[in-house]
């Protein structure tokens, strides 16, 4: 650890659940609509309006919990969290407090230290305790326009107010910024995989807060924590944590004291800045939401959600390693998203060569897809066509080198492997009849060499191969040529 210091990090993730409508009313959750277009008395917080729980939000909350290996409480209770802010018209947020949707879970992630160039070298399993996963509504958004102090206006957009969120809180179990990084990526992938959330940090439908403190190695109690916000990507979060660790250690070593506060990450300046002090503890005056029944989730409901979920990424990675004999790193890459894993399995099946399909997918096709910013389900090359390409190479129709050009053209034109091979006249001739004819011609036109060969000058074999290849304009399958030539030369 950094010269006698230990770092302690706990993470809070807010993930927007991918429902079409809000959690307590029927308003649309569509992103980017006219400000305040998607509002009604419930999400505007008008007096007398009553919330009705959206069943789909519960289902997606359950998918989120199950994707992280969490147990769902049979009964959970919505509670009012009271605070005042312009984007919160009711003056309280409906959340969950002492009886959350899920609590006391444990998640195994894979994590690795990084070398100077940021490469992971040694993936190890690590257990993270999940304090809770609860359901709540999102607040609206304040929008500021104009120049400060001259012509500044603030607006309130309540389209986001009432959007369903799952908040996932961990125990302070992380000791490095990379562990936190690997955890957030794990959660993002799991939520996307099961369709619980788009989990896109840039769009703000996955938001992450990092709580960071430091203490002298061996100290019994935790240091004062600082909460980091405005982390718009997982990488920004990792950098913000690193900055914060340095700042806190330097501060204490210089005789100072860390104050409990919320700080914002400024990526341009590469530093965190104070947003507000947290010294005076908030009193949210939580109490059970009187307008909603306790949420009861039966074991049958959970079972039906579980049955409708795809095989989870970790299981799938394990299966890829066993069934297709892939390395950990290949299997991890190919399970980075569900569409890619599905693509791979179809390509592997149709190629008849699972390792070959993995190699072509990860080193060639994925490069094209990433460059085009497309996910595997939008690939212009269908999985069966990647399979056909691998098969054509394995059967010796074309060389691996030609395969690369063929794939680039398949990607650009959307044509199938065999059509591109045919159109370009690339197919190697493997038809024995055709090759036999060429061999007969070559032998007939080189009687002197034939005589020398039969007299024992075996090095002439290469000469005959060369002649046949030349006569076929390079298209004859070299293996077939070799086999047939050997046969013919040894006939007397
Ligand atoms: P608050 O009441 O300030 O929100 P919580 O106890 O709810 O604090 O914890 C919020 C998050 O901070 C959790 O993820 C928790 O693991 C983490 N946390 C708590 N104490 C520390 C600490 N000393 N250092 C780092 N993280 C901490
Ligand atoms: Mg908290
Ligand atoms: Zn509404």
Coordinates of C-alpha atoms and ligand atoms in Angstrom, one line a residue:
X1 CA 0.0 0.0 0.0
X2 CA 1.0 3.6 -0.5
X3 CA 3.8 4.1 2.0
X4 CA 2.0 3.0 5.1
X5 CA -1.6 4.1 4.2
X6 CA -4.7 2.0 3.6
X7 CA -7.4 3.1 1.3
X8 CA -11.1 2.4 2.0
X9 CA -13.8 2.8 -0.7
X10 CA -17.5 2.1 -0.7
X11 CA -19.7 2.6 -3.8
X12 CA -23.3 3.7 -4.4
X13 CA -24.8 3.1 -7.9
X14 CA -28.1 4.5 -9.1
X15 CA -29.3 2.5 -12.1
X16 CA -32.3 3.6 -14.1
X17 CA -34.6 0.6 -14.7
X18 CA -35.6 0.3 -18.3
X19 CA -39.3 0.7 -18.0
X20 CA -41.4 2.6 -20.6
X21 CA -43.3 4.4 -17.9
X22 CA -42.5 6.0 -14.5
X23 CA -42.5 4.1 -11.2
X24 CA -45.6 5.6 -9.7
X25 CA -47.5 7.0 -12.7
X26 CA -48.1 6.3 -16.4
X27 CA -45.9 9.1 -17.8
X28 CA -43.3 8.1 -20.4
X29 CA -39.7 7.8 -19.4
X30 CA -38.5 8.7 -22.9
X31 CA -35.2 10.6 -22.9
X32 CA -34.8 13.9 -24.8
X33 CA -38.5 15.0 -25.0
X34 CA -39.6 18.7 -24.6
X35 CA -39.0 19.7 -21.0
X36 CA -42.0 18.8 -18.7
X37 CA -43.8 17.1 -21.6
X38 CA -43.9 13.8 -19.6
X39 CA -45.5 14.9 -16.4
X40 CA -48.8 14.5 -14.6
X41 CA -50.3 15.4 -11.2
X42 CA -48.5 12.4 -9.6
X43 CA -44.9 13.2 -10.7
X44 CA -45.5 17.0 -10.4
X45 CA -46.3 16.3 -6.8
X46 CA -49.7 18.0 -6.9
X47 CA -51.8 17.7 -3.7
X48 CA -54.1 14.8 -3.6
X49 CA -52.5 12.8 -6.4
X50 CA -51.8 9.1 -5.4
X51 CA -48.9 6.9 -6.5
X52 CA -49.5 3.5 -8.1
X53 CA -46.6 1.1 -8.2
X54 CA -45.5 0.0 -11.7
X55 CA -45.3 -3.8 -11.8
X56 CA -42.6 -3.7 -14.5
X57 CA -40.3 -1.7 -12.3
X58 CA -40.6 -4.4 -9.7
X59 CA -39.9 -7.1 -12.3
X60 CA -36.8 -5.2 -13.5
X61 CA -35.7 -4.5 -9.9
X62 CA -35.9 -8.3 -9.4
X63 CA -33.9 -8.9 -12.5
X64 CA -31.3 -6.5 -11.3
X65 CA -31.1 -8.2 -7.9
X66 CA -30.9 -11.7 -9.4
X67 CA -28.2 -10.6 -11.9
X68 CA -26.0 -9.7 -9.0
X69 CA -26.8 -12.9 -7.1
X70 CA -28.9 -11.1 -4.5
X71 CA -31.8 -12.4 -2.5
X72 CA -35.1 -10.4 -2.8
X73 CA -37.0 -9.7 0.5
X74 CA -40.5 -11.0 0.4
X75 CA -41.8 -7.8 1.9
X76 CA -40.2 -4.4 1.4
X77 CA -41.6 -1.0 2.4
X78 CA -41.5 2.3 0.5
X79 CA -40.6 5.3 2.7
X80 CA -40.5 9.0 2.3
X81 CA -37.1 10.6 2.4
X82 CA -37.8 14.3 3.1
X83 CA -35.5 17.0 1.8
X84 CA -36.0 20.3 0.0
X85 CA -34.6 21.0 -3.4
X86 CA -36.1 22.7 -6.5
X87 CA -36.1 19.5 -8.6
X88 CA -38.2 17.7 -6.0
X89 CA -41.7 19.1 -6.1
X90 CA -43.2 16.9 -3.4
X91 CA -40.6 17.8 -0.9
X92 CA -39.8 14.2 -0.4
X93 CA -38.5 11.3 -2.5
X94 CA -40.3 7.9 -2.4
X95 CA -37.5 5.5 -1.6
X96 CA -37.0 2.5 0.7
X97 CA -35.3 2.7 4.1
X98 CA -35.2 0.1 6.8
X99 CA -36.9 -2.6 4.8
X100 CA -35.3 -2.5 1.3
X101 CA -36.0 -4.6 -1.7
X102 CA -32.8 -6.6 -1.1
X103 CA -30.0 -6.5 1.5
X104 CA -27.0 -8.2 2.8
X105 CA -25.8 -9.8 -0.4
X106 CA -22.4 -10.8 -1.5
X107 CA -21.0 -10.5 -5.1
X108 CA -18.0 -12.1 -6.5
X109 CA -16.2 -10.0 -9.1
X110 CA -12.9 -10.5 -10.9
X111 CA -10.3 -7.8 -10.4
X112 CA -6.8 -7.1 -11.3
X113 CA -4.1 -4.6 -10.6
X114 CA -2.9 -2.6 -13.6
X115 CA 0.6 -2.0 -14.9
X116 CA 1.9 1.4 -15.9
X117 CA 0.2 1.3 -19.2
X118 CA -3.1 0.3 -17.7
X119 CA -3.1 -3.4 -18.6
X120 CA -4.6 -5.9 -16.3
X121 CA -2.2 -8.7 -15.6
X122 CA -3.5 -10.9 -12.9
X123 CA -7.2 -11.5 -12.6
X124 CA -8.4 -12.7 -9.2
X125 CA -11.8 -13.3 -7.7
X126 CA -12.8 -10.9 -4.9
X127 CA -16.0 -10.8 -2.8
X128 CA -17.8 -7.6 -2.3
X129 CA -20.5 -7.2 0.3
X130 CA -23.7 -5.5 -1.0
X131 CA -25.3 -3.6 1.8
X132 CA -28.6 -3.2 0.0
X133 CA -30.4 -2.8 -3.3
X134 CA -33.6 -0.7 -3.0
X135 CA -36.1 0.8 -5.4
X136 CA -36.8 4.5 -5.5
X137 CA -37.9 7.3 -7.8
X138 CA -35.6 9.8 -9.5
X139 CA -35.8 13.5 -9.0
X140 CA -36.2 16.1 -11.8
X141 CA -33.4 18.2 -13.2
X142 CA -32.3 21.8 -12.8
X143 CA -31.2 23.4 -16.0
X144 CA -29.1 26.6 -15.8
X145 CA -28.7 29.0 -18.7
X146 CA -27.1 32.3 -19.4
X147 CA -24.1 34.0 -17.8
X148 CA -23.8 34.1 -14.0
X149 CA -24.7 37.4 -12.4
X150 CA -25.9 39.1 -15.5
X151 CA -28.5 37.1 -17.4
X152 CA -28.8 33.8 -15.6
X153 CA -32.0 31.7 -15.6
X154 CA -32.7 28.4 -13.9
X155 CA -35.3 26.1 -15.2
X156 CA -36.8 22.9 -13.8
X157 CA -37.4 19.9 -16.0
X158 CA -39.5 17.2 -14.4
X159 CA -39.5 14.7 -17.2
X160 CA -37.0 12.6 -15.2
X161 CA -39.0 13.0 -11.9
X162 CA -40.5 9.6 -11.0
X163 CA -38.2 7.5 -13.2
X164 CA -37.6 4.2 -11.5
X165 CA -34.1 3.6 -10.0
X166 CA -32.4 0.8 -8.3
X167 CA -29.8 2.0 -5.8
X168 CA -27.1 -0.4 -5.0
X169 CA -24.9 0.3 -2.0
X170 CA -21.7 -1.7 -1.1
X171 CA -19.9 -2.1 2.2
X172 CA -16.6 -0.2 2.3
X173 CA -14.8 -3.2 0.9
X174 CA -12.7 -1.8 -1.9
X175 CA -9.0 -1.1 -1.2
X176 CA -7.9 0.3 -4.6
X177 CA -9.5 2.4 -7.4
X178 CA -9.1 -0.6 -9.8
X179 CA -11.2 -2.8 -7.6
X180 CA -13.9 -0.1 -7.7
X181 CA -13.5 0.1 -11.5
X182 CA -13.8 -3.6 -12.0
X183 CA -16.9 -3.7 -9.7
X184 CA -18.8 -1.0 -11.5
X185 CA -18.0 -2.6 -14.9
X186 CA -19.3 -5.9 -13.5
X187 CA -22.5 -4.3 -12.3
X188 CA -23.0 -2.4 -15.6
X189 CA -22.6 -5.6 -17.6
X190 CA -24.9 -7.6 -15.4
X191 CA -27.7 -5.0 -15.5
X192 CA -27.4 -4.6 -19.3
X193 CA -27.2 -8.4 -19.8
X194 CA -30.5 -9.1 -18.1
X195 CA -32.2 -6.0 -19.6
X196 CA -32.7 -4.3 -16.2
X197 CA -31.0 -1.1 -17.2
X198 CA -29.2 0.5 -20.2
X199 CA -26.6 1.3 -17.6
X200 CA -25.1 4.0 -19.8
X201 CA -23.1 6.4 -17.7
X202 CA -22.8 9.0 -20.4
X203 CA -26.6 9.2 -20.7
X204 CA -26.8 9.4 -16.9
X205 CA -28.9 6.2 -16.6
X206 CA -26.2 4.7 -14.4
X207 CA -24.7 7.1 -11.9
X208 CA -22.0 6.3 -9.4
X209 CA -20.8 7.9 -6.2
X210 CA -17.6 6.8 -4.6
X211 CA -17.0 7.2 -0.9
X212 CA -13.2 7.4 -0.2
X213 CA -11.2 7.5 3.0
X214 CA -7.7 6.7 4.0
X215 CA -6.1 5.5 7.3
X216 CA -2.7 4.6 8.5
X217 CA -2.0 0.9 7.8
X218 CA -3.2 -1.1 10.8
X219 CA -5.5 1.5 12.2
X220 CA -8.6 0.1 13.8
X221 CA -11.2 2.7 12.7
X222 CA -11.9 4.2 9.3
X223 CA -10.9 7.7 8.4
X224 CA -13.4 10.4 7.5
X225 CA -14.9 9.7 4.1
X226 CA -15.4 12.1 1.2
X227 CA -18.1 11.4 -1.3
X228 CA -17.3 11.9 -5.0
X229 CA -19.9 12.8 -7.5
X230 CA -20.2 13.8 -11.1
X231 CA -18.4 10.7 -12.3
X232 CA -19.5 10.4 -15.9
X233 CA -17.6 7.3 -16.8
X234 CA -16.0 4.4 -15.0
X235 CA -12.6 5.7 -16.0
X236 CA -13.4 9.1 -14.6
X237 CA -14.4 7.5 -11.4
X238 CA -11.1 5.6 -11.2
X239 CA -9.1 8.7 -11.8
X240 CA -11.2 10.7 -9.3
X241 CA -10.6 8.1 -6.6
X242 CA -6.8 8.2 -7.3
X243 CA -6.8 12.0 -7.1
X244 CA -8.7 11.9 -3.9
X245 CA -6.4 9.3 -2.3
X246 CA -3.4 11.5 -3.0
X247 CA -5.2 14.6 -1.8
X248 CA -6.2 13.0 1.5
X249 CA -2.9 11.5 2.3
X250 CA -1.0 14.7 1.5
X251 CA -3.5 16.7 3.6
X252 CA -3.0 14.5 6.6
X253 CA 0.7 14.2 6.2
X254 CA 0.9 18.0 6.2
X255 CA -0.9 18.1 9.5
X256 CA -4.4 18.7 8.2
X257 CA -7.7 16.9 8.7
X258 CA -10.0 15.5 6.1
X259 CA -13.5 17.1 6.4
X260 CA -16.6 15.1 5.5
X261 CA -17.9 16.6 2.3
X262 CA -19.1 16.0 -1.2
X263 CA -16.7 16.7 -3.9
X264 CA -17.2 16.9 -7.7
X265 CA -14.8 15.5 -10.2
X266 CA -13.7 18.0 -12.8
X267 CA -12.2 16.0 -15.6
X268 CA -10.8 18.9 -17.5
X269 CA -8.9 20.2 -14.5
X270 CA -8.1 16.6 -13.3
X271 CA -9.1 17.3 -9.8
X272 CA -12.0 17.1 -7.3
X273 CA -13.6 20.2 -5.9
X274 CA -15.8 20.8 -2.8
X275 CA -19.5 20.8 -3.6
X276 CA -20.9 20.9 -0.2
X277 CA -20.0 20.1 3.4
X278 CA -21.6 17.1 5.0
X279 CA -20.5 17.8 8.5
X280 CA -24.0 18.6 9.7
X281 CA -25.6 15.3 9.2
X282 CA -28.8 15.2 7.1
X283 CA -32.0 14.3 8.9
X284 CA -34.3 12.9 6.2
X285 CA -37.1 12.2 8.7
X286 CA -37.8 8.9 6.9
X287 CA -41.2 7.4 7.5
X288 CA -43.3 4.7 5.8
X289 CA -45.1 6.0 2.6
X290 CA -48.7 6.1 3.7
X291 CA -50.0 6.1 0.1
X292 CA -48.5 2.7 -0.8
X293 CA -49.0 -0.8 0.4
X294 CA -45.9 -2.8 1.6
X295 CA -44.4 -4.4 -1.5
X296 CA -44.9 -8.2 -1.4
X297 CA -42.8 -10.2 -3.8
X298 CA -43.8 -13.9 -3.8
X299 CA -41.2 -16.7 -4.3
X300 CA -43.3 -17.7 -7.4
X301 CA -42.8 -14.3 -8.9
X302 CA -39.1 -14.4 -8.3
X303 CA -39.0 -17.9 -9.8
X304 CA -40.8 -16.7 -12.9
X305 CA -38.4 -13.8 -13.3
X306 CA -35.4 -16.1 -12.8
X307 CA -36.7 -18.5 -15.5
X308 CA -37.0 -15.7 -18.0
X309 CA -33.4 -14.5 -17.5
X310 CA -30.6 -15.5 -19.8
X311 CA -27.6 -17.5 -18.6
X312 CA -25.6 -15.0 -16.6
X313 CA -22.3 -13.6 -17.9
X314 CA -20.1 -15.4 -15.3
X315 CA -21.7 -18.8 -15.9
X316 CA -21.4 -18.2 -19.6
X317 CA -17.8 -17.3 -19.4
X318 CA -17.1 -20.5 -17.4
X319 CA -19.0 -22.5 -20.0
X320 CA -17.1 -20.9 -22.9
X321 CA -13.9 -21.9 -21.2
X322 CA -15.0 -25.5 -20.7
X323 CA -17.1 -26.2 -23.8
X324 CA -15.0 -24.3 -26.4
X325 CA -11.6 -24.5 -24.6
X326 CA -11.2 -20.7 -24.6
X327 CA -8.7 -18.9 -22.4
X328 CA -10.0 -16.8 -19.5
X329 CA -9.2 -13.6 -21.4
X330 CA -10.9 -14.7 -24.6
X331 CA -14.0 -16.0 -22.8
X332 CA -14.2 -12.7 -20.8
X333 CA -13.9 -10.6 -24.0
X334 CA -16.6 -12.6 -25.8
X335 CA -19.0 -12.3 -22.8
X336 CA -18.6 -8.5 -22.4
X337 CA -22.1 -8.2 -23.7
X338 CA -25.0 -10.6 -24.3
X339 CA -25.3 -9.9 -28.1
X340 CA -21.6 -10.7 -28.6
X341 CA -21.8 -13.9 -26.6
X342 CA -24.8 -15.0 -28.7
X343 CA -23.0 -14.0 -31.9
X344 CA -20.0 -16.0 -30.9
X345 CA -21.9 -19.2 -30.1
X346 CA -23.7 -19.1 -33.5
X347 CA -20.4 -18.5 -35.3
X348 CA -18.7 -21.3 -33.4
X349 CA -21.5 -23.8 -34.2
X350 CA -21.6 -23.0 -37.9
X351 CA -17.8 -22.9 -38.3
X352 CA -17.2 -26.3 -36.7
X353 CA -14.1 -24.8 -35.2
X354 CA -14.9 -22.9 -31.9
X355 CA -11.3 -21.7 -31.3
X356 CA -11.0 -20.5 -34.9
X357 CA -14.3 -18.7 -34.7
X358 CA -13.1 -17.0 -31.4
X359 CA -9.9 -15.9 -33.0
X360 CA -11.5 -14.5 -36.1
X361 CA -14.2 -12.8 -34.1
X362 CA -11.9 -11.1 -31.5
X363 CA -9.0 -10.2 -33.7
X364 CA -10.7 -9.3 -37.0
X365 CA -14.5 -8.8 -36.8
X366 CA -14.5 -7.1 -33.4
X367 CA -11.9 -4.5 -34.6
X368 CA -14.3 -3.6 -37.5
X369 CA -17.3 -3.5 -35.2
X370 CA -15.5 -1.3 -32.6
X371 CA -14.2 1.0 -35.3
X372 CA -17.8 1.4 -36.6
X373 CA -19.2 1.8 -33.1
X374 CA -21.6 -1.1 -33.6
X375 CA -22.6 -3.9 -31.2
X376 CA -22.5 -7.5 -32.4
X377 CA -26.3 -7.6 -33.0
X378 CA -25.9 -4.9 -35.7
X379 CA -23.0 -6.6 -37.4
X380 CA -23.2 -6.5 -41.2
X381 CA -21.5 -9.9 -41.1
X382 CA -23.9 -12.5 -39.8
X383 CA -22.5 -15.0 -37.3
X384 CA -23.1 -17.9 -39.8
X385 CA -21.1 -16.0 -42.4
X386 CA -18.2 -15.6 -40.1
X387 CA -18.6 -19.4 -39.5
X388 CA -18.6 -19.9 -43.3
X389 CA -15.4 -17.9 -43.6
X390 CA -13.6 -19.9 -40.9
X391 CA -14.7 -23.1 -42.6
X392 CA -13.4 -21.9 -46.0
X393 CA -10.0 -21.3 -44.5
X394 CA -10.0 -24.6 -42.6
X395 CA -10.9 -26.5 -45.8
X396 CA -8.1 -24.8 -47.6
X397 CA -10.3 -22.9 -50.0
X398 CA -8.5 -19.7 -49.2
X399 CA -5.5 -18.8 -47.1
X400 CA -5.8 -17.1 -43.8
X401 CA -4.2 -14.0 -45.3
X402 CA -6.9 -13.9 -48.0
X403 CA -9.5 -14.4 -45.3
X404 CA -8.7 -11.1 -43.7
X405 CA -9.4 -9.2 -47.0
X406 CA -12.5 -11.3 -47.5
X407 CA -13.8 -10.3 -44.1
X408 CA -13.1 -6.6 -44.6
X409 CA -15.2 -6.8 -47.8
X410 CA -17.9 -8.8 -46.2
X411 CA -18.1 -6.1 -43.5
X412 CA -18.2 -3.3 -46.1
X413 CA -20.7 -4.9 -48.5
X414 CA -22.7 -7.2 -46.3
X415 CA -22.1 -10.0 -48.7
X416 CA -21.6 -13.6 -47.6
X417 CA -18.2 -15.3 -47.3
X418 CA -18.6 -17.6 -50.3
X419 CA -19.9 -14.9 -52.6
X420 CA -16.9 -12.7 -51.9
X421 CA -14.5 -15.6 -52.4
X422 CA -16.2 -16.5 -55.7
X423 CA -16.5 -12.9 -57.0
X424 CA -12.8 -12.3 -56.3
X425 CA -11.9 -15.5 -57.9
X426 CA -10.0 -16.5 -54.8
X427 CA -11.3 -20.0 -54.3
X428 CA -8.4 -22.5 -54.4
X429 CA -8.9 -25.3 -56.8
X430 CA -9.2 -28.5 -54.7
X431 CA -11.0 -30.4 -57.4
X432 CA -8.7 -33.4 -57.9
X433 CA -9.8 -34.0 -61.5
X434 CA -8.8 -30.5 -62.5
X435 CA -5.5 -30.7 -60.7
X436 CA -4.7 -34.1 -62.1
X437 CA -5.1 -32.6 -65.6
X438 CA -2.7 -29.8 -64.8
X439 CA -0.2 -32.3 -63.4
X440 CA -0.4 -34.5 -66.4
X441 CA 0.3 -31.4 -68.6
X442 CA 3.3 -30.4 -66.5
X443 CA 4.8 -33.9 -66.4
X444 CA 4.4 -34.2 -70.2
X445 CA 6.1 -30.9 -70.9
X446 CA 9.1 -31.6 -68.6
X447 CA 10.4 -35.1 -69.6
X448 CA 14.0 -34.3 -68.7
X449 CA 13.2 -33.3 -65.1
X450 CA 10.9 -36.2 -64.8
X451 CA 13.7 -38.6 -65.8
X452 CA 16.1 -37.0 -63.3
X453 CA 13.6 -37.1 -60.5
X454 CA 12.9 -40.8 -61.1
X455 CA 16.6 -41.4 -61.2
X456 CA 16.8 -40.1 -57.6
X457 CA 17.0 -36.3 -57.7
X458 CA 14.3 -35.8 -55.2
X459 CA 14.9 -32.1 -54.8
X460 CA 13.1 -31.6 -58.1
X461 CA 9.8 -32.2 -56.3
X462 CA 9.6 -28.5 -55.5
X463 CA 10.1 -27.7 -59.2
X464 CA 7.0 -29.7 -60.1
X465 CA 5.0 -28.2 -57.4
X466 CA 6.0 -24.7 -58.6
X467 CA 5.1 -25.6 -62.2
X468 CA 1.6 -26.8 -61.2
X469 CA 0.9 -23.8 -59.0
X470 CA 2.0 -21.6 -61.9
X471 CA -0.2 -23.3 -64.4
X472 CA -3.1 -23.0 -62.0
X473 CA -2.4 -19.3 -61.5
X474 CA -1.8 -19.9 -57.9
X475 CA -5.2 -21.2 -57.2
X476 CA -4.5 -24.9 -56.8
X477 CA -4.8 -26.0 -53.2
X478 CA -1.1 -26.7 -52.3
X479 CA -1.9 -29.7 -50.1
X480 CA -3.9 -31.4 -52.9
X481 CA -1.1 -30.6 -55.4
X482 CA 1.5 -32.2 -53.1
X483 CA -0.5 -35.3 -52.5
X484 CA -1.4 -35.9 -56.1
X485 CA 2.1 -35.1 -57.4
X486 CA 3.6 -37.5 -55.0
X487 CA 1.2 -40.2 -56.2
X488 CA 1.8 -39.5 -59.9
X489 CA 5.6 -39.3 -59.6
X490 CA 5.8 -42.6 -57.9
X491 CA 3.6 -44.3 -60.5
X492 CA 5.8 -45.8 -63.1
Ligands
LIG1 P1 -24.0 8.3 4.4 O1 -25.0 8.2 5.6 O2 -23.0 9.4 4.5 O3 -24.7 8.1 3.1 P2 -23.5 5.5 4.6 O4 -23.1 4.8 5.9 O5 -24.9 5.3 4.0 O6 -23.1 7.0 4.6 O7 -22.5 4.9 3.5 C1 -22.5 5.3 2.2 C2 -21.4 4.6 1.5 O8 -20.1 5.0 2.0 C3 -21.4 3.1 1.5 O9 -21.1 2.6 0.3 C4 -20.4 2.8 2.6 O10 -19.8 1.5 2.3 C5 -19.3 3.9 2.3 N1 -18.5 4.2 3.5 C6 -19.0 4.3 4.8 N2 -17.9 4.7 5.6 C7 -16.8 4.8 4.8 C8 -15.5 5.2 5.0 N3 -15.0 5.5 6.2 N4 -14.7 5.2 4.0 C9 -15.1 4.9 2.7 N5 -16.4 4.5 2.4 C10 -17.2 4.5 3.5
LIG2 MG1 -26.2 6.8 2.2
LIG3 ZN1 -46.5 11.4 -14.1

